[in-house]
Amino acid sequence: MKKYLILASLFLVAMISFKGSIISKDQGRRLEILLLGHQGKNHNSEKFAEIISQDFFKNGINISYTTDPNDLNEENLAKYDGLMIYANHDQITPAQEKALLDFVKSGKGFIPVHCASWCFQNSPAYIDMVGGQFKTHGTGEFTSTITDKKHPAMKDITDFTTWDETYVHDKLAKDIHVLTERVEGDHQEPYTWVKKYGKGNVFYTAYGHDERTWRNPGFLKLLQNGLLWAVNNTAKKEWNKLPKPIPAYSDAKLPNYEKRPGGFQLQAALNPNESQLMTQTPVDFKMELFASEPDILKPIAMAWDERGRLWIVETVDYPNTVRDVKGEGQDRIKICEDTDGDGKADKFTIFADKFNIPTSIVFANGGVIIAQAPDFIFLKDTDGDDKADVREKIMGNWGTYDTHAGPSSLHYGFDNKIWGTVGYSGFHGSTKFNQGAYRFDVDGKNIEFMGATSNNTWGLGFSENNDIFLSTANNTHSAFLGIPFSYLDRIKQPADKSIDKIDGHYAMHVVTKNLRQVDVFNGFTAAAGHNLYTARNFPKRYWNKIAFVNEPTGRVVHEAILEPSGSGFAEKDGWNFVASADEWFGPVQTEVGPDGAVWVLDWYNFIIQHNPTPQGFENGKGNAYINPLRDRTHGRIYRVVYNNAKPAPIKSLNRKDNASLLLGLVSDNMFWRMTAQRLIVEDKNTAIAPELYKLIKDKTVDELGINAPAIHALWTLQGLNLLEGSDSEAFSVAVEALKHPSAGVRKAALQVLPASSASLQAISKAGLLNDPNLNTRLAAILKVADLPESAELGKELQAMAGLGQNNEDRWIKEALKVALDKHEKSAAGTHQGHEMAMTKGKPAEPEASTGKPDQIIKITPIVNAMKFEQKTFTVKAGTTVEVEFSNIDFMQHNLLILQRGSMEKVGAAADKLAQDPKGADQQYVPKMPEVLFASTLVNPEGKYKLRFKVPMATGDYPYICSFPGHWRIMNGIMKVIQ
């Protein structure tokens, strides 16, 4: 108890030490600037955007980044106070040109930077508006010469020196007003200027080729001054009224994994309003507080009931207060209600308490299931007082070795099962697995491992078409579950082949300079959640396409854009949905709520890192390092609302009223559809079946080609067991849906059909094995792998395996192997296409080594430390050595042996490779002569034998793990002697 009093006092001091003022309702607003960049790495606009965002953000300036010139349209530009361009786009369309010119003429700010003076070469009007065009350049270091120190844009600017491209311009406009020059001998080249364009202001500077200038304080001050001068007086007036919090900082004992000179200081906690002032959402969205301390504390998971009420899991015990006696915990399940409709919770009810580190919640079977390793607990209120009077264990055997590596992200699935994720603490019941996805029946039975991931896994999400996505710690923030492990196991493929890393970029984009991470520096090291936007209250670009991935170490909620790629998906960088410079902001779950808004759980904690245990600290019972600065008193819940959202038509569902349930099934918000499906299935409400048939027979599709009500109606029939032969009409309706115009409905129809000969005939007749939608085709192939053996089908599958489109698709190729394993034995003969499908793409086996090695070296990592146990080993020159690397850790590692003196060079190359989306395909091994010998990435509990002939030259040869961020501390020396 004394420890908690000390902690409370510490955080009270932190709150009091905040140097701010009371914030009024008329508090102004932040400036909104759109930055147009490009995809190229020459003039790396993405990095430029990150640097200026971090520098400008605390001064009340939001930078929204795009690389698409189509964003130059009247409707979009109207949302911004200014447009900055740092890009090399050759052409501009007439419509884009008109929108851009009209935007500036109307009085908005225009800030072209550096290469922007070579943009849109087909537009004389654009060149005139910029005030000149780039002509030629050299390179070199030079000092600016200020020509007008009295201009407002030059306030507090002094001459600065930088290395940059030495631009020379032509087509200079007569009305430019030069602020700085680059003097070269007798030549005075205009380098920074301003001008008017209609009612708008133009600020241009030629500075800015790369980071040598971007990080120059003089340049950053000049650019920010120019931006503030360019925006109009109305925007500037609002910006001037805006409070700009300046948090207090104090010295504290903090880990410094990145080994930054000087380390870090402890930022004082902010109140929710102050925190929001330091947090950015998209330009036409707003962030609204729903609940905060002291009403709630440390929310780690949330879910909504059929009445639209928010339920949260609070855990102040996390991470190290692991109780030896059950029922002694301080953690709670709490219902948070907004009873007066003002958008804020005003009623808080403790549904159940005395938990110890619960990590997830899901509604099922008339109550809720709580993940609390080692057990899953079912809670139910039977008398309507919002207090759990049923509390029973429905499953055990979840690992408790590490409190951030247990089960999480529970979801009710389309298949009426409960889905979830788990980290390396794993499950140790009748089946055993670590880190990946699983599902089980609502009563806790029949658990099934769906696929393995490479690390701690905290994110799971479904698309409206029942595609399954995940996020995983340590450089896999987006992954796709293509084929459940139960299928791949039939053809002796491992569980990690069920899930593919699909993220298309490395970097996360933070707005704080004080980034603190253990590894995967500047990337996604603690990705959590992968919930898609599955409603229709946001703009169309979000619909069923953007997933929200939380990265608490970066204080951001990332927008992962998911696009079809064959039968699977690929992810693109959508930048951020929420980003904060408050170093306590810690988003851990982001999900679409009943109102169509996106809700964000803010863990609100300065200390985010769990392990490895840093130098100077001790490890706790939860396998997290002990730090008295871990907060136990804060927590926030926000709603991110689109400004033009329509009111949510549904407030609650009545499980006893079929009209209410049908209203839920046809909602444009998947939350209500899934909730209605769950309620119908839970109550075994077969009386509603005729209405379900009507929904399935509806052949209309929405703007995305989806008929979501039909998909849920099909799965509802499956959950009611009406497709197992008891209802012929249900079966015929599902068969008819195999020809639905929506690919998602076709997929659902074939997935819900029973494993019968009649289903096989129907699927074959509908032609789904050759469905034009490859994702649906994949589902059809997997489905027939579960159906009765058929010689005719075996021949058809053999023919399919020989088709290029099938054999070139990542997932269809594997699915055909599974289906052929079932049906080919019934077909006569063997088809060459099958042989090709079975062998193509198989990873090459390492070359077999003959003879006994002269020496065997065994190397292991230190668990949770990102270090090798063996810091050095000695070998003789010219001998044959076999290094047996056993990965007893809980994350992937590899082993690279390098040329003498090359660790920094190879490490830098490894850092660069980590930022390549295909880096994992290369096992994070740089292709360079300094890498002498290398293993593949070795999964947890895996081994790799690396055999090689020792170099003849004696000396110290470094060895490293090149997994992102590891090499700096995970290294050792191979000593070569004569």
mmCIF file of C-alpha atoms in Angstrom, residues 12 80 162 169 480 512 629 668 804 866 940:
data_model
loop_
_atom_site.group_PDB
_atom_site.id
_atom_site.type_symbol
_atom_site.label_atom_id
_atom_site.label_comp_id
_atom_site.label_asym_id
_atom_site.label_seq_id
_atom_site.Cartn_x
_atom_site.Cartn_y
_atom_site.Cartn_z
ATOM 1 C CA LEU A 12 0.309 14.440 -8.219
ATOM 2 C CA TYR A 80 -6.496 23.664 -45.090
ATOM 3 C CA THR A 162 24.360 24.641 -44.582
ATOM 4 C CA HIS A 169 16.571 30.000 -61.169
ATOM 5 C CA PHE A 480 -2.796 -11.486 -43.419
ATOM 6 C CA THR A 512 7.481 13.935 -30.992
ATOM 7 C CA LEU A 629 7.440 5.585 -12.737
ATOM 8 C CA ASP A 668 -24.178 0.027 -42.348
ATOM 9 C CA GLY A 804 -0.319 -19.833 -64.505
ATOM 10 C CA MET A 866 18.463 -9.073 -27.038
ATOM 11 C CA PRO A 940 11.509 -19.120 -31.361
#
